[in-house]
Amino acid sequence: MTITQLQYVLAVAEYKNFTLAAEKCFVTQPTLSMQIQKIEDELGILIFDRSKKPIQLTDIGLKIVNQAKNIVNEVDRIQDIVQHQKGFIGGEFRLGIIPTVMPTLLPMFLNNFIKKYPKVKLIIEELNTDEIIKRLHNGHIDAAIAATPLNEEKIKEVVLYFEPFMAYVPENNSIFKKTEIEVNDLNLDEILLLQDGHCFRDGILNLCKNNEKQNKSNFQLESGSFETLIKLADEGLGITLLPFLHTLDLNEKNKSKLRHFKEPKPAREVSLIYPKTELKIHIIDALRTTIAGVVKGAIVFQNVEIISPKSIK
């Protein structure tokens, strides 16, 4: 039994298809099938029920896959230990970032990071929270930046910063004249929201969940970008809420339409999250330090109330 054979088993367990698993492992399908057959012959059991479509794990196969994950992770940890001892910070590192953080935070730290750690090959993907959790569990990404708390048993969360919500209010709205607003000032029917699947949208819904101030609206619109929501608000179609970092690059005219919430300000908690196995922890620590260094000068708000990023059913 070899580590490579266990990796092939994990690939088939994940993709439930020998051909696709072989492609992901960069080997031919006959080679992968033969190696899995060898491990099954050696153990005297069947790991996969090939009669089912898609391929399914047998009962004993499920137990073997769970143990194989632990073994492969521990082998990876050996390499991590050696690199950490040598003080080497490099290699491939796959990072997921949620869409409402990516466009503002990434430009703040990326250039600093790649200059300081040129031997790290960062592979960055924009992913929603559900996909991030799935890929962390499957080992397809090494870490992610997301709104927390997520309360996932096998995922560790290290807080990077607290980002307050800001209201973007057009001049024709009744709360435009206020210098600071409260949650009770919000009318959920007037708020232009991001599309379903964005945790920032869920945060707004959670923020307003106890607010009964609603009117009958004659239209409902959701968008995938804050830019669209701002333009629609400028047309007098409602107000929108923005994360604080997204407001920094607005022009002066648009900034005049921003309203702070009274303290404690509703905010989201943004964290660096990664599996509790702490593989590639030397790169994770380097990321955390770099991001903390650039963000601390941009966000100085302390008296905040963290709004859950999870949808409440």
Short mmCIF file of C-alpha atoms in Angstrom, two decimals, residues 15-303:
data_model
loop_
_atom_site.label_atom_id
_atom_site.label_comp_id
_atom_site.label_asym_id
_atom_site.label_seq_id
_atom_site.Cartn_x
_atom_site.Cartn_y
_atom_site.Cartn_z
CA TYR A 15 -15.36 12.49 -8.06
CA LYS A 16 -17.23 9.15 -8.12
CA ASN A 17 -15.80 8.46 -11.54
CA PHE A 18 -12.56 6.66 -12.46
CA THR A 19 -11.96 8.64 -15.64
CA LEU A 20 -12.44 12.04 -14.00
CA ALA A 21 -10.35 11.00 -11.00
CA ALA A 22 -7.53 9.93 -13.32
CA GLU A 23 -7.62 13.31 -15.07
CA LYS A 24 -7.39 15.13 -11.74
CA CYS A 25 -4.45 12.91 -10.70
CA PHE A 26 -2.71 13.39 -14.09
CA VAL A 27 -2.54 9.67 -14.83
CA THR A 28 -4.31 7.41 -17.31
CA GLN A 29 -7.54 5.77 -16.28
CA PRO A 30 -6.11 2.21 -16.63
CA THR A 31 -3.17 3.15 -14.38
CA LEU A 32 -5.43 4.54 -11.67
CA SER A 33 -7.83 1.58 -11.89
CA MET A 34 -4.97 -0.91 -11.69
CA GLN A 35 -3.49 0.74 -8.58
CA ILE A 36 -6.85 0.80 -6.82
CA GLN A 37 -7.38 -2.85 -7.76
CA LYS A 38 -3.99 -3.66 -6.20
CA ILE A 39 -4.90 -2.06 -2.89
CA GLU A 40 -8.26 -3.83 -2.87
CA ASP A 41 -6.55 -7.18 -3.58
CA GLU A 42 -4.00 -6.51 -0.85
CA LEU A 43 -6.71 -5.76 1.71
CA GLY A 44 -9.07 -8.45 0.45
CA ILE A 45 -12.06 -6.10 0.24
CA LEU A 46 -13.87 -3.84 -2.21
CA ILE A 47 -13.51 -0.13 -1.56
CA PHE A 48 -15.92 0.87 -4.34
CA ASP A 49 -19.20 -0.55 -5.56
CA ARG A 50 -18.64 -0.29 -9.31
CA SER A 51 -22.13 -1.58 -10.14
CA LYS A 52 -23.69 1.73 -9.13
CA LYS A 53 -23.70 4.92 -11.17
CA PRO A 54 -22.15 7.09 -9.98
CA ILE A 55 -19.64 4.84 -8.23
CA GLN A 56 -20.31 4.51 -4.49
CA LEU A 57 -18.14 3.62 -1.52
CA THR A 58 -18.84 0.33 0.21
CA ASP A 59 -19.34 0.43 3.99
CA ILE A 60 -15.73 -0.63 4.60
CA GLY A 61 -14.61 1.65 1.80
CA LEU A 62 -16.02 4.67 3.65
CA LYS A 63 -13.97 3.80 6.73
CA ILE A 64 -10.85 3.33 4.62
CA VAL A 65 -11.33 6.70 2.90
CA ASN A 66 -11.68 8.49 6.24
CA GLN A 67 -8.44 6.92 7.45
CA ALA A 68 -6.72 7.59 4.12
CA LYS A 69 -7.47 11.31 4.51
CA ASN A 70 -5.71 11.32 7.86
CA ILE A 71 -2.70 9.46 6.46
CA VAL A 72 -2.28 11.73 3.44
CA ASN A 73 -2.63 14.83 5.64
CA GLU A 74 0.05 13.56 8.02
CA VAL A 75 2.41 12.90 5.13
CA ASP A 76 1.87 16.48 3.95
CA ARG A 77 2.53 17.65 7.50
CA ILE A 78 6.01 16.06 7.42
CA GLN A 79 6.92 18.26 4.48
CA ASP A 80 5.50 21.26 6.33
CA ILE A 81 7.62 20.49 9.39
CA VAL A 82 10.77 20.28 7.29
CA GLN A 83 10.05 23.54 5.46
CA HIS A 84 9.22 25.32 8.71
CA GLN A 85 12.45 24.11 10.30
CA LYS A 86 14.41 25.41 7.34
CA GLY A 87 12.59 28.75 7.52
CA PHE A 88 11.38 28.23 3.96
CA ILE A 89 8.18 30.05 2.98
CA GLY A 90 7.32 28.99 -0.53
CA GLY A 91 5.48 26.59 -2.78
CA GLU A 92 1.95 26.55 -4.16
CA PHE A 93 -0.78 28.00 -1.95
CA ARG A 94 -4.46 28.02 -2.96
CA LEU A 95 -6.55 30.80 -1.43
CA GLY A 96 -10.30 31.37 -1.72
CA ILE A 97 -11.84 34.80 -1.11
CA ILE A 98 -15.54 35.67 -0.94
CA PRO A 99 -16.81 38.10 -3.65
CA THR A 100 -17.64 40.96 -1.27
CA VAL A 101 -14.08 40.98 0.12
CA MET A 102 -12.02 40.19 -2.99
CA PRO A 103 -12.16 43.55 -4.85
CA THR A 104 -11.31 45.69 -1.81
CA LEU A 105 -8.94 43.61 0.32
CA LEU A 106 -6.90 41.84 -2.37
CA PRO A 107 -5.38 45.02 -3.89
CA MET A 108 -4.45 46.15 -0.38
CA PHE A 109 -2.19 43.22 0.47
CA LEU A 110 -1.32 41.26 -2.68
CA ASN A 111 1.57 43.39 -3.91
CA ASN A 112 3.14 43.52 -0.45
CA PHE A 113 2.82 39.78 -0.01
CA ILE A 114 4.31 38.70 -3.34
CA LYS A 115 7.24 41.09 -2.89
CA LYS A 116 7.97 39.82 0.61
CA TYR A 117 7.41 36.13 -0.20
CA PRO A 118 8.43 35.69 -3.86
CA LYS A 119 8.79 31.91 -3.50
CA VAL A 120 5.07 31.47 -2.73
CA LYS A 121 2.92 30.77 -5.77
CA LEU A 122 -0.49 32.14 -4.81
CA ILE A 123 -3.47 30.70 -6.66
CA ILE A 124 -6.47 32.87 -5.78
CA GLU A 125 -10.11 32.10 -6.54
CA GLU A 126 -13.27 34.10 -5.89
CA LEU A 127 -15.69 31.69 -4.20
CA ASN A 128 -18.86 31.97 -2.15
CA THR A 129 -18.82 30.76 1.44
CA ASP A 130 -20.49 27.39 0.81
CA GLU A 131 -17.98 26.56 -1.93
CA ILE A 132 -15.10 27.66 0.30
CA ILE A 133 -16.20 25.32 3.08
CA LYS A 134 -16.59 22.44 0.63
CA ARG A 135 -13.15 23.00 -0.90
CA LEU A 136 -11.45 23.34 2.48
CA HIS A 137 -12.93 20.00 3.53
CA ASN A 138 -11.86 18.39 0.23
CA GLY A 139 -8.35 19.86 0.36
CA HIS A 140 -8.82 21.80 -2.88
CA ILE A 141 -7.82 25.08 -1.25
CA ASP A 142 -5.40 25.67 1.61
CA ALA A 143 -7.11 28.65 3.23
CA ALA A 144 -9.71 31.32 2.61
CA ILE A 145 -10.82 34.78 3.60
CA ALA A 146 -14.49 34.87 4.55
CA ALA A 147 -17.05 36.44 6.84
CA THR A 148 -17.27 34.60 10.15
CA PRO A 149 -18.20 33.03 12.52
CA LEU A 150 -19.01 29.91 10.53
CA ASN A 151 -18.79 27.45 13.44
CA GLU A 152 -17.45 24.62 11.27
CA GLU A 153 -16.00 21.87 13.46
CA LYS A 154 -12.91 21.16 11.33
CA ILE A 155 -12.14 24.75 10.32
CA LYS A 156 -10.10 27.24 12.34
CA GLU A 157 -10.92 30.96 12.17
CA VAL A 158 -8.41 33.74 12.83
CA VAL A 159 -10.02 37.18 12.84
CA LEU A 160 -8.37 39.73 10.51
CA TYR A 161 -10.64 42.73 11.10
CA PHE A 162 -14.15 43.95 11.88
CA GLU A 163 -15.76 45.83 8.99
CA PRO A 164 -18.74 48.08 9.75
CA PHE A 165 -21.81 48.33 7.53
CA MET A 166 -22.39 51.69 5.85
CA ALA A 167 -25.69 52.93 4.45
CA TYR A 168 -25.72 54.52 0.99
CA VAL A 169 -28.73 56.84 0.97
CA PRO A 170 -29.95 58.92 -2.00
CA GLU A 171 -31.13 62.49 -1.39
CA ASN A 172 -34.80 61.63 -1.93
CA ASN A 173 -34.85 59.18 0.98
CA SER A 174 -36.31 60.20 4.32
CA ILE A 175 -33.18 59.24 6.30
CA PHE A 176 -30.80 61.25 4.10
CA LYS A 177 -30.99 64.23 6.48
CA LYS A 178 -29.73 62.15 9.41
CA THR A 179 -26.01 62.26 10.20
CA GLU A 180 -26.16 58.81 11.87
CA ILE A 181 -28.79 56.14 11.50
CA GLU A 182 -30.15 53.22 13.50
CA VAL A 183 -31.29 49.79 12.39
CA ASN A 184 -34.88 50.84 13.15
CA ASP A 185 -34.56 53.52 10.47
CA LEU A 186 -34.23 50.84 7.79
CA ASN A 187 -37.13 49.68 5.70
CA LEU A 188 -36.24 46.24 4.35
CA ASP A 189 -38.43 46.78 1.29
CA GLU A 190 -36.30 49.79 0.35
CA ILE A 191 -32.95 48.03 0.64
CA LEU A 192 -31.34 46.94 -2.62
CA LEU A 193 -29.70 43.58 -1.97
CA LEU A 194 -27.01 41.41 -3.47
CA GLN A 195 -28.13 38.17 -5.10
CA ASP A 196 -28.86 35.10 -3.03
CA GLY A 197 -25.67 33.22 -2.15
CA HIS A 198 -23.75 36.26 -0.89
CA CYS A 199 -23.10 36.15 2.85
CA PHE A 200 -23.21 39.98 2.99
CA ARG A 201 -26.82 39.77 1.81
CA ASP A 202 -27.54 37.27 4.60
CA GLY A 203 -25.87 39.65 7.06
CA ILE A 204 -28.25 42.46 6.04
CA LEU A 205 -31.28 40.19 6.37
CA ASN A 206 -30.06 39.12 9.82
CA LEU A 207 -29.50 42.77 10.75
CA CYS A 208 -33.09 43.62 9.82
CA LYS A 209 -34.73 40.41 11.04
CA ASN A 210 -36.39 42.06 14.06
CA ASN A 211 -37.30 45.25 12.23
CA GLU A 212 -41.01 45.24 11.37
CA LYS A 213 -40.80 48.51 9.42
CA GLN A 214 -41.74 47.33 5.96
CA ASN A 215 -43.89 48.66 3.17
CA LYS A 216 -45.33 47.00 0.12
CA SER A 217 -42.82 47.45 -2.69
CA ASN A 218 -43.93 47.25 -6.31
CA PHE A 219 -40.66 45.68 -7.43
CA GLN A 220 -37.86 43.47 -6.15
CA LEU A 221 -34.33 43.61 -7.53
CA GLU A 222 -31.15 41.81 -6.59
CA SER A 223 -27.72 42.31 -8.15
CA GLY A 224 -24.33 40.63 -8.14
CA SER A 225 -22.33 43.83 -7.64
CA PHE A 226 -22.25 46.79 -5.28
CA GLU A 227 -21.64 49.11 -8.25
CA THR A 228 -25.03 48.24 -9.72
CA LEU A 229 -26.74 48.72 -6.36
CA ILE A 230 -25.14 52.17 -5.96
CA LYS A 231 -26.32 53.24 -9.42
CA LEU A 232 -29.85 52.03 -8.72
CA ALA A 233 -29.86 53.91 -5.41
CA ASP A 234 -28.73 57.04 -7.28
CA GLU A 235 -31.82 56.62 -9.47
CA GLY A 236 -33.96 56.87 -6.34
CA LEU A 237 -34.96 53.19 -6.32
CA GLY A 238 -33.94 52.57 -2.72
CA ILE A 239 -30.93 52.51 -0.42
CA THR A 240 -28.19 49.93 -0.10
CA LEU A 241 -25.73 48.83 2.56
CA LEU A 242 -22.01 48.54 1.83
CA PRO A 243 -19.01 47.10 3.66
CA PHE A 244 -16.79 49.94 4.91
CA LEU A 245 -13.74 49.12 2.74
CA HIS A 246 -15.90 49.32 -0.37
CA THR A 247 -16.70 52.94 0.42
CA LEU A 248 -13.09 54.17 0.45
CA ASP A 249 -12.82 54.52 -3.33
CA LEU A 250 -16.14 56.28 -3.88
CA ASN A 251 -16.00 59.79 -5.31
CA GLU A 252 -16.76 62.74 -3.04
CA LYS A 253 -20.31 63.14 -4.34
CA ASN A 254 -21.12 59.52 -3.54
CA LYS A 255 -19.37 59.71 -0.17
CA SER A 256 -21.76 62.51 0.79
CA LYS A 257 -24.56 59.92 0.61
CA LEU A 258 -22.93 57.57 3.12
CA ARG A 259 -24.33 57.31 6.61
CA HIS A 260 -22.71 55.68 9.63
CA PHE A 261 -24.74 53.62 12.06
CA LYS A 262 -24.83 54.67 15.69
CA GLU A 263 -22.63 52.66 18.03
CA PRO A 264 -22.36 49.80 18.45
CA LYS A 265 -22.05 49.79 14.69
CA PRO A 266 -23.29 46.64 12.91
CA ALA A 267 -20.28 44.98 11.32
CA ARG A 268 -19.04 41.79 9.79
CA GLU A 269 -16.14 39.78 11.11
CA VAL A 270 -13.64 38.91 8.35
CA SER A 271 -11.27 36.05 9.08
CA LEU A 272 -8.56 33.91 7.59
CA ILE A 273 -9.91 30.38 7.77
CA TYR A 274 -8.17 27.06 7.23
CA PRO A 275 -8.40 23.37 8.23
CA LYS A 276 -7.47 22.55 11.82
CA THR A 277 -4.79 20.23 10.46
CA GLU A 278 -2.84 23.51 9.94
CA LEU A 279 -1.04 22.36 6.83
CA LYS A 280 1.14 25.11 5.30
CA ILE A 281 0.78 27.07 8.53
CA HIS A 282 3.98 29.03 7.76
CA ILE A 283 2.32 30.55 4.68
CA ILE A 284 -0.95 31.09 6.56
CA ASP A 285 0.92 33.03 9.27
CA ALA A 286 2.67 35.11 6.61
CA LEU A 287 -0.68 35.96 5.02
CA ARG A 288 -2.23 36.89 8.34
CA THR A 289 0.66 39.17 9.28
CA THR A 290 0.68 40.89 5.89
CA ILE A 291 -3.07 41.52 5.85
CA ALA A 292 -3.13 42.75 9.45
CA GLY A 293 -0.37 45.22 8.61
CA VAL A 294 -2.28 46.89 5.78
CA VAL A 295 -5.78 46.78 7.27
CA LYS A 296 -5.07 48.24 10.71
CA GLY A 297 -4.58 51.69 9.19
CA ALA A 298 -7.82 51.53 7.19
CA ILE A 299 -10.29 50.33 9.83
CA VAL A 300 -10.17 51.90 13.28
CA PHE A 301 -13.72 51.17 14.48
CA GLN A 302 -13.83 49.18 17.71
CA ASN A 303 -17.34 49.50 19.15
#
